[in-house]
XYZ file of C-alpha atoms in Angstrom:
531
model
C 24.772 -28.698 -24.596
C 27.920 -27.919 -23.779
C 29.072 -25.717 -20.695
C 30.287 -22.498 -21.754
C 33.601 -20.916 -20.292
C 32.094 -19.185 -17.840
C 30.005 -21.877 -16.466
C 33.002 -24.358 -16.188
C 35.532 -21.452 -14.250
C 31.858 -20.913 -11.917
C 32.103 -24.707 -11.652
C 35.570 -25.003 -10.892
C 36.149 -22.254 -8.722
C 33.233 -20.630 -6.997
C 30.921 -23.613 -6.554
C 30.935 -24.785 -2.871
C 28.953 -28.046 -4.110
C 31.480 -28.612 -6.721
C 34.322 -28.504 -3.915
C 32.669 -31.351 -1.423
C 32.233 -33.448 -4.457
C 36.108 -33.314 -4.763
C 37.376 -31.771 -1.889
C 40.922 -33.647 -2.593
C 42.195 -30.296 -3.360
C 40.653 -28.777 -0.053
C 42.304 -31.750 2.006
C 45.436 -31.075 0.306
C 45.847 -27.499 1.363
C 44.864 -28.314 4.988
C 47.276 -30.728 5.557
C 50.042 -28.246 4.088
C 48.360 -25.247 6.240
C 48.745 -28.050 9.399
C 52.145 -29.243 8.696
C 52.955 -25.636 8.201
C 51.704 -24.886 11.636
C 53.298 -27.682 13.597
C 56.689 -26.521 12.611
C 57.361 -29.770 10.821
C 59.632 -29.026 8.393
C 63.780 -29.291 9.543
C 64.845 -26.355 9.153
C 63.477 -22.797 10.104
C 64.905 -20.467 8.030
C 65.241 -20.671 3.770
C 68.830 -21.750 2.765
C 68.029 -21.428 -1.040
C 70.406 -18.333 -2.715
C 68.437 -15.167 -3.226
C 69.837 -15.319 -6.553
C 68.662 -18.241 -7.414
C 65.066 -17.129 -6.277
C 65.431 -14.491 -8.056
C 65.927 -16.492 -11.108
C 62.976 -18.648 -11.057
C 60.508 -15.988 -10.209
C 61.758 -13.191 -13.377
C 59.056 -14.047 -15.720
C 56.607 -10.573 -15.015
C 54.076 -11.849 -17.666
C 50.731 -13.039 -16.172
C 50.116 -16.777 -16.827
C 47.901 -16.815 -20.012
C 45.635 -20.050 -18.364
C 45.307 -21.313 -15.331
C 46.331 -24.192 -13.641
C 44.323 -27.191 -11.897
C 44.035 -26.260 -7.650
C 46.275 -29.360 -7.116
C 48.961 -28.720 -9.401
C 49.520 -25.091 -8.066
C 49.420 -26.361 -4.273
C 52.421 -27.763 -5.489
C 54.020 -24.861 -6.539
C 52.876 -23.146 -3.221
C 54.831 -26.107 -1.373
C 57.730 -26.219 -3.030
C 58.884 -22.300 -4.401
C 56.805 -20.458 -1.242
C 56.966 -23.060 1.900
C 60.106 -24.196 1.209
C 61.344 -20.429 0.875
C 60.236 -18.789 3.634
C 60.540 -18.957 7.126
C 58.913 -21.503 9.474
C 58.050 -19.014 12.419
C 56.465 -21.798 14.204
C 60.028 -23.700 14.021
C 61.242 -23.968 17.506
C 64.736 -22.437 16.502
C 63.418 -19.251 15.137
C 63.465 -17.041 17.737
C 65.178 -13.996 15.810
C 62.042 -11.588 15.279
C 58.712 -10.649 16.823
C 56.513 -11.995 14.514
C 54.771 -15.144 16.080
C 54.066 -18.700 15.579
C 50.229 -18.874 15.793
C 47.401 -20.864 17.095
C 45.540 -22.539 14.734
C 42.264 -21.347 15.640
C 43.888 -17.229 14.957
C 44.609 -18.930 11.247
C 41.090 -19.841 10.968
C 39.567 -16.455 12.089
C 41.472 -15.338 9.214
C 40.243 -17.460 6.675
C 36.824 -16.621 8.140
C 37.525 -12.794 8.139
C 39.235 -13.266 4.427
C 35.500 -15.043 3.535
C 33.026 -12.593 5.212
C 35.013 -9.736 3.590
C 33.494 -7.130 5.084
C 34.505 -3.425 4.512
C 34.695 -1.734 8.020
C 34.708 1.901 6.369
C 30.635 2.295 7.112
C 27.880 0.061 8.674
C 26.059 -0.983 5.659
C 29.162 -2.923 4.198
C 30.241 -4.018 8.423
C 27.019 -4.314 9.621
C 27.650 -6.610 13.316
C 31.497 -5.955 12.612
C 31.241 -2.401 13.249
C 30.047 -3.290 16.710
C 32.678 -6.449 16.886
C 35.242 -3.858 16.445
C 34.158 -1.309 18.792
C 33.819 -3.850 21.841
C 37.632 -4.810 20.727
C 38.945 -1.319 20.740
C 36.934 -1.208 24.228
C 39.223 -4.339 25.880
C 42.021 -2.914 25.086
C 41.725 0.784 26.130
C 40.255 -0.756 29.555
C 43.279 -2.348 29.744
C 45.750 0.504 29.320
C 43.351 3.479 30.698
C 41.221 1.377 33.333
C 38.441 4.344 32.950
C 34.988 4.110 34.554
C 32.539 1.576 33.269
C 30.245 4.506 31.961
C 33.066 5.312 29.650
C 33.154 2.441 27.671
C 28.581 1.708 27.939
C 29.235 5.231 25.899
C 31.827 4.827 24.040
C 29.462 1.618 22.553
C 26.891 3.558 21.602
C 28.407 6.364 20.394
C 27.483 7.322 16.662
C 30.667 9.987 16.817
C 34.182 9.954 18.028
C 35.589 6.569 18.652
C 38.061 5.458 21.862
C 40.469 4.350 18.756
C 41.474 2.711 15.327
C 42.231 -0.617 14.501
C 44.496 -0.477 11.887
C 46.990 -2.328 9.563
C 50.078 -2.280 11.718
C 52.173 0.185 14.002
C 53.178 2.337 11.134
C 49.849 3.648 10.488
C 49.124 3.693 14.423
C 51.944 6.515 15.105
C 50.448 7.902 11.690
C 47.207 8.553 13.144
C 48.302 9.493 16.499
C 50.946 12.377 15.086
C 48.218 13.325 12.503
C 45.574 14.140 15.820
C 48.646 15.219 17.786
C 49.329 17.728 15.495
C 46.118 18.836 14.551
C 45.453 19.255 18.344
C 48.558 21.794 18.953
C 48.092 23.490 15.931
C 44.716 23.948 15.385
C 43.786 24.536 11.642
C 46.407 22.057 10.132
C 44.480 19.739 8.330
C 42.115 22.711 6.708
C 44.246 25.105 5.616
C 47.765 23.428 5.472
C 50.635 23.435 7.456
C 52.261 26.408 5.777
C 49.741 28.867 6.731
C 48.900 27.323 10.141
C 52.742 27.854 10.559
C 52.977 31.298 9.355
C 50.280 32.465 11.860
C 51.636 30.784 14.707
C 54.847 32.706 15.775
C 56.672 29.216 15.743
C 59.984 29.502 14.724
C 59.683 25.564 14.088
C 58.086 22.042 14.786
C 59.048 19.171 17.045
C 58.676 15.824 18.035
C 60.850 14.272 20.593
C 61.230 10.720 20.870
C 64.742 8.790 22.368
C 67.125 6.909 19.995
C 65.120 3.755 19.818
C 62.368 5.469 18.326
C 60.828 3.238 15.373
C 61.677 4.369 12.026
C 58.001 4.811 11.596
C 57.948 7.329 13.474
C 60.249 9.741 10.829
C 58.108 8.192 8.062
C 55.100 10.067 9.781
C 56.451 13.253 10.307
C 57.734 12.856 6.546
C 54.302 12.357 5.739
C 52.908 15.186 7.301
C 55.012 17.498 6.315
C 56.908 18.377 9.019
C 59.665 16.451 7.675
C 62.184 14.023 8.903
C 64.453 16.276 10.822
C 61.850 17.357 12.927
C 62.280 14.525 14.759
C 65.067 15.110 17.894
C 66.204 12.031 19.325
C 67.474 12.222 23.051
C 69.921 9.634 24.174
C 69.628 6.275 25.714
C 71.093 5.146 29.179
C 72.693 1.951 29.306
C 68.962 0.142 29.645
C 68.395 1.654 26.595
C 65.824 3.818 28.352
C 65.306 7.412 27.341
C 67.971 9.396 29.397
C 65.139 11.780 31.108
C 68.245 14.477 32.168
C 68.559 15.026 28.552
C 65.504 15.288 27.898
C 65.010 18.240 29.921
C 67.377 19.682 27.867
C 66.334 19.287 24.535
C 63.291 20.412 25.277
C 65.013 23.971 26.829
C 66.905 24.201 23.749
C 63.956 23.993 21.424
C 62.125 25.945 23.481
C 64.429 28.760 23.009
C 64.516 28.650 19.624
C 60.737 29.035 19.951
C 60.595 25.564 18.327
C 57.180 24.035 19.023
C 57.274 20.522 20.229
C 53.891 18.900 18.690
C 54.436 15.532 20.880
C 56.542 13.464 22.634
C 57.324 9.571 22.172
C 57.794 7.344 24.714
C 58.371 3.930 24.206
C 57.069 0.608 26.225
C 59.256 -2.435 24.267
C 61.646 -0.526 22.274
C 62.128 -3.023 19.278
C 66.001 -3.551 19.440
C 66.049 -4.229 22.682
C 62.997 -4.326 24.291
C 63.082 -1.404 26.935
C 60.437 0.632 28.375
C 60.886 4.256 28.598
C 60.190 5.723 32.261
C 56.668 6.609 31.257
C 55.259 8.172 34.468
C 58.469 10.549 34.147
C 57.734 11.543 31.010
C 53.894 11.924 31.318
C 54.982 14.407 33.997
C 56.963 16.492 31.431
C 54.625 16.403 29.091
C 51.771 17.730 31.159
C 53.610 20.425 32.887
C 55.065 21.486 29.244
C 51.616 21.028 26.991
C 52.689 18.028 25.086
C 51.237 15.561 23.671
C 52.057 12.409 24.767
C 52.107 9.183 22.631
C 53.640 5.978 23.557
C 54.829 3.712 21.406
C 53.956 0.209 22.844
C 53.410 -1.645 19.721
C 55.379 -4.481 21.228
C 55.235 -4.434 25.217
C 51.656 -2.983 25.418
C 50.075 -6.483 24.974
C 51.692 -7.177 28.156
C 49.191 -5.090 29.929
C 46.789 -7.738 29.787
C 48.655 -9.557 32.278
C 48.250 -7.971 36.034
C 51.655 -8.576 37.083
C 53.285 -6.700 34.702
C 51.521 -3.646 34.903
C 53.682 -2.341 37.367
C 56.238 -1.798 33.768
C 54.033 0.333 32.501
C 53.081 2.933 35.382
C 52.651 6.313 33.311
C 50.893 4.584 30.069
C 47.376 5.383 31.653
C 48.390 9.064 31.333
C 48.944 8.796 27.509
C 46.908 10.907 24.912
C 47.377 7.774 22.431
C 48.953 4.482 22.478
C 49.689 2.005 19.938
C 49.800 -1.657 20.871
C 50.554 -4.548 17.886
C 47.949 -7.270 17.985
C 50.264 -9.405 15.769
C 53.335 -9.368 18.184
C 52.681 -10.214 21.486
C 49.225 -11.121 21.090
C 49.762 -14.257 19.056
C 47.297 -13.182 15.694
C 48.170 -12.729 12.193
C 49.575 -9.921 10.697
C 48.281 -7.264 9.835
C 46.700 -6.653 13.479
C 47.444 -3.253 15.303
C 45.572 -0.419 17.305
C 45.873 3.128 18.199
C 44.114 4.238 21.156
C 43.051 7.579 22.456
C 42.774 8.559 26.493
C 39.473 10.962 24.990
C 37.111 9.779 22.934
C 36.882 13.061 21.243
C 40.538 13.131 20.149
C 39.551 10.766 16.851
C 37.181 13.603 15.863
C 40.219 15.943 15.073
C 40.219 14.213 11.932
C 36.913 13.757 11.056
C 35.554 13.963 7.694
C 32.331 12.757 6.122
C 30.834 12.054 2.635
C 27.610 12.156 1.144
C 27.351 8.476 -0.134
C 28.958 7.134 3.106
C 30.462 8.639 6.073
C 27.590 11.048 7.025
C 27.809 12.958 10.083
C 27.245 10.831 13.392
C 26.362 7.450 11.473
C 28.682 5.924 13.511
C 30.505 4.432 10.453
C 34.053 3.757 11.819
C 35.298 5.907 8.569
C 34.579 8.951 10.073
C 37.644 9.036 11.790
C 40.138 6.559 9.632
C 43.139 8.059 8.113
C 42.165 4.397 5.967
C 39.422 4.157 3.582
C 38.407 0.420 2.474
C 39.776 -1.771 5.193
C 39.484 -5.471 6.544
C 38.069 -6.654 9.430
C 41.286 -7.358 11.041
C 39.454 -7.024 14.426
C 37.798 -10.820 14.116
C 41.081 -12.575 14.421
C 41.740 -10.670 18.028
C 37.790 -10.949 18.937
C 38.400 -14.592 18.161
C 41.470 -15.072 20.069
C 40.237 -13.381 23.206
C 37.082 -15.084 23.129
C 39.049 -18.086 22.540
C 42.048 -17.955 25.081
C 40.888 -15.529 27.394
C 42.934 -13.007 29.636
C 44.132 -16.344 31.240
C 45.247 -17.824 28.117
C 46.886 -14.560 27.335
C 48.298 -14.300 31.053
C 49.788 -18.260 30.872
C 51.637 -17.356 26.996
C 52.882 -14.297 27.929
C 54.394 -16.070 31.749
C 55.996 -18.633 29.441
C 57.806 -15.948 27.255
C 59.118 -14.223 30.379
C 60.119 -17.783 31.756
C 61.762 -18.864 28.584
C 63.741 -15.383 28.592
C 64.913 -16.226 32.017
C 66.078 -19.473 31.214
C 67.896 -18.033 27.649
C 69.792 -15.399 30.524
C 70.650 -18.080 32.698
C 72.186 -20.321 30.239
C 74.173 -17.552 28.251
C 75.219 -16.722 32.073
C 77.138 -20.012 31.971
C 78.693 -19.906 29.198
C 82.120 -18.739 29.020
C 82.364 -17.869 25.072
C 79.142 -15.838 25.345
C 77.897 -12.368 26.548
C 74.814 -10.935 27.501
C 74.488 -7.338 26.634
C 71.204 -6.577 27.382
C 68.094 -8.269 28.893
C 64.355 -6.599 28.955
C 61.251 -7.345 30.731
C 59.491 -8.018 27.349
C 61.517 -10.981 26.333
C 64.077 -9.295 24.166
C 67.619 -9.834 24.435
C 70.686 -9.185 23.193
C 74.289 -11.032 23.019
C 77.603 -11.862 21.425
C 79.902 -14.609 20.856
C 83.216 -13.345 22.496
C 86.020 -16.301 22.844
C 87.499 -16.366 26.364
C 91.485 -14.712 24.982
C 89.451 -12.015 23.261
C 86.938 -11.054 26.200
C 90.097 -11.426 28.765
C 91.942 -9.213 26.381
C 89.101 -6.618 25.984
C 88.450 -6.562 29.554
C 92.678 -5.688 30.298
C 92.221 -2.941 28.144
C 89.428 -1.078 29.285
C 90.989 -1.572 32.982
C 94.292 0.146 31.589
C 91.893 2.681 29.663
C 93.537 1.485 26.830
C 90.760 2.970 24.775
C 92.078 2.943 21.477
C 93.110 -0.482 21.416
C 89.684 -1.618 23.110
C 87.841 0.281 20.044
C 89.628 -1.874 16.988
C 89.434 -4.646 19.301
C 85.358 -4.138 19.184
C 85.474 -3.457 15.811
C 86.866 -6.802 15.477
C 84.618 -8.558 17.368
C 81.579 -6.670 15.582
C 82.865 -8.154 12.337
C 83.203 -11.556 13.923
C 79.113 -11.321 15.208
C 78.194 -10.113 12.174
C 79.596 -12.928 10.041
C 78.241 -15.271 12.303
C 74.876 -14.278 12.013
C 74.806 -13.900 8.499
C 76.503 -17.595 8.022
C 73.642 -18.928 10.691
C 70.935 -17.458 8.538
C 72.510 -18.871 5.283
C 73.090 -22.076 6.813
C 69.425 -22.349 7.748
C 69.157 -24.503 10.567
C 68.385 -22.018 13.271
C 67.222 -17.802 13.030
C 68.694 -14.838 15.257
C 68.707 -11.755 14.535
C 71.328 -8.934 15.070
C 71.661 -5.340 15.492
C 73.922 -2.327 16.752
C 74.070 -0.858 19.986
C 75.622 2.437 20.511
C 74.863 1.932 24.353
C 77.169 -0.597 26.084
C 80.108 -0.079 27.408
C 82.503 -0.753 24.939
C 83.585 2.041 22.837
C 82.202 2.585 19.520
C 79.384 0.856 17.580
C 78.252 -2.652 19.075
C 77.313 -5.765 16.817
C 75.037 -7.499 19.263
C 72.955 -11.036 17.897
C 68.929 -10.239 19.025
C 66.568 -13.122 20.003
C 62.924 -12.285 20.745
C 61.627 -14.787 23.430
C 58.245 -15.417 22.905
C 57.811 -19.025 20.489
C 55.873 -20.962 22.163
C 57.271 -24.075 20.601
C 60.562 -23.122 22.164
C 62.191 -25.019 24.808
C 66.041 -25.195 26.722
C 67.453 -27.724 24.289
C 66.569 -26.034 21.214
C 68.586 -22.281 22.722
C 71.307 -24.964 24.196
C 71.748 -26.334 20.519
C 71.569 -22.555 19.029
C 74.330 -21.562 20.771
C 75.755 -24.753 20.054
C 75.896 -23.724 16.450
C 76.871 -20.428 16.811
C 80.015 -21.370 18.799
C 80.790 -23.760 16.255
C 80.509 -21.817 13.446
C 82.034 -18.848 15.969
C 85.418 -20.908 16.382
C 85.724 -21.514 12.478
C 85.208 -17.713 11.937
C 88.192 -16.637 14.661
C 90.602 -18.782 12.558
C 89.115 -17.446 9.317
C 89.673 -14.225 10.489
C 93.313 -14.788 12.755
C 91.806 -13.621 16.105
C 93.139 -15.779 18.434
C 95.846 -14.988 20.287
């Protein structure tokens, strides 16, 4: 007899026997998944039009049949590989998404298999507990509280020392969402509009600087305070929040009996990687009833190294914290936490359900803005077990020495400019030629300000070009941004490198700036600058 249609797809496609009686198929996707994570292809970045992309991928009807594994491997390789970019390359160094360790690659194929569903202890029965222990490693490492804390915290069938949750977005979610709840008691029952209308509050505030992550207006959005309750205070020239005007924004809100629900501060602002003077700000916060949430999706993994806690003095004094596992932690995306100083902050948005969820079950759902949700905690379980804080501590010394190095060299060269450095390996430059920086620097002697600004406006134009032909070209990846910060007048066009691929080395930044002069000098005849 025959096999029906259903047996045959069972055969072809769930059967594990089936597979090691032809695992060709099996061998052929590891060897892509290896090449893939050696950085062996030539080029980092995709140098096929978007247009033409665009144009092979328009058909939105579902394929009527499948295809054999082997034949769409194929596909994978040559319309995904070959189109996207190779962040293990050693010349992509233009964003803070990681190469990765093989063995984080494999917790996710073993998280992707167990697919467990950490919204309640019957579908994440160990992982529940796996989770818990993570969330406890990490808030040691930014609060540094008393053992009993965390035996507690273990065992604790209500409240929860945080969230792990799917990326930094939804961590400053959850930590406005408590924020708010906690200085306006009543929110998330009865609505912000009566809350509001019972409060005397002329208004609501959250005060962040202007490196504040657009995430953070997407949660205020959200919860209904709206975008324009967010009031950005300027940056100094480290791009740190200027604390003097701070002081004053607060006074001004305050007497315009504007509530201020929290306060950001950031440790590894994402343009340019600054920390905010956290300790500073703590201060304010405490002596104004704030709540204070820092931002340290990117530098907070830092904390597992000792020596550069001293960066962060004021995070301990945090009511919440977000820190990225899939930035500076080396894991897949999506990987992120939110941590709380009290355990009882989490219950602020408690809720329970008959069928799941009941009241101190210690299902992790309890206090998830999330509902079904991964467990994304294996792949950082793995990679701690795996590398260890000393693993951790050696990658993270070899991004800071690698930034050094990047400084030193752009230090020598004549045709290039660093604008700003950070201690979490992010910095930005631009390509100035020697006539045009000689130039620029006459004019802001003579106060020539005018002239300096079309000058810079000129020079943004040339950075900007540059980049964008260095990404279409393919061969290497920066990134680029603007600075309103420096000391030039006007906007700034700066070119951003994130310092932290382990596969990078001197020769490959000494051939990416290479490149960019090259394709620099053709640009300042394009455009007539010289002279």
């Amino acid at each position: 007899m025959s096999d029906t249609p259903i047996d045959l797809l069972l055969s072809q496609h769930f059967s594990i026997d089936a597979l090691r009686q032809a695992p060709k198929p099996l061998q052929q996707a590891l060897a892509m998944l290896g090449g893939w994570l050696e950085g062996a292809r030539e080029v980092p970045y995709p140098h096929v039009p978007f247009e033409q992309l665009l144009t092979q991928l328009s058909d939105t009807r579902p394929p009527a049949h499948g295809m054999p594994v082997a034949a769409f491997l194929q596909e994978l390789d040559s319309t995904v590989l070959a189109n996207t970019a190779q962040l293990n390359h050693p010349r992509y160094i233009g964003h803070m998404t990681q190469a990765l360790p093989w063995v984080s690659v494999l917790a996710e194929a073993f998280t992707a298999a167990l697919n467990q569903n950490q919204v309640k202890i019957e579908t994440a029965y160990v992982s529940t507990l796996i989770e818990k222990q993570l969330l406890g490693w990490l808030h040691r490492q930014v609060y540094q509280q008393e053992d009993a804390v965390y035996r507690d915290a273990m065992a604790a069938t209500s409240g929860a020392l945080g969230n792990v949750v799917n990326g930094g977005t939804l961590g400053n979610l959850t930590a406005l969402a408590v924020a708010l709840e906690h200085q306006l008691p009543g929110t998330r029952k009865r609505g912000l509009f009566a809350t509001m209308q019972e409060s005397g509050h002329a208004g609501l505030a959250v005060i962040g600087s202007a490196r504040s992550h657009y995430s953070v207006k997407k949660a205020l959005a959200t919860l209904g305070l709206g975008e324009t309750a967010l009031h950005l205070v300027p940056v100094d020239r480290d791009n740190r929040i200027d604390i003097k005007q701070l002081e004053t924004t607060i006074a001004d809100l305050k007497a315009r009996k504007i509530r201020i629900v929290a306060m950001i501060g950031i440790a590894g602002t994402t343009e340019t990687g600054a920390i905010d003077p956290l300790a500073a700000m703590a201060a304010i916060a405490a002596r104004e009833a704030i709540w204070f949430h820092v931002d340290a999706a990117w530098g907070g993994a830092l904390l597992v190294a000792e020596q550069f806690r001293p960066l962060y003095a004021g995070i301990e004094l945090a009511d919440s914290v977000v820190i990225d596992g899939h930035k500076l932690l080396w894991v897949p995306m999506a990987q992120s936490m939110v941590l709380f100083k009290r355990s009882a902050s989490l219950n602020l948005l408690k809720h329970n359900a008959n069928y799941i969820l009941r009241d101190n079950s210690g299902d992790l759902g309890q206090t998830s803005l999330e509902g079904s949700r991964r467990f994304d905690a294996l792949k950082l379980w793995a990679s701690f077990k795996v590398l260890g804080v000393s693993g951790y501590t050696t990658l993270l010394q070899q991004a800071a020495t690698l930034s050094q190095q990047f400084q030193d060299l752009l230090t020598d060269q004549q045709d290039f400019e660093l604008i700003t450095r950070s201690d979490t390996f992010i910095l930005t430059y631009r390509y100035v030629p020697m006539q045009l920086r000689q130039r620029m620097e006459l004019l802001l002697t003579n106060g020539d300000i005018d002239a300096a600004l079309a000058l810079n406006q000129q020079l943004n134009s040339l950075n900007a070009r540059l980049q964008n032909r260095q990404k279409a070209e393919g061969r290497s990846f920066v990134s680029r941004t603007v600075l309103e910060s420096t000391r030039y007048p006007g906007p700034t066009n700066v070119l951003r490198v994130v310092m932290s691929n382990v596969k990078t080395r001197p020769h490959h930044l000494r051939a990416i700036l290479d490149e960019q002069r090259a394709i620099g000098q053709a640009l300042v005849d394009e455009l007539g600058l010289r002279g």
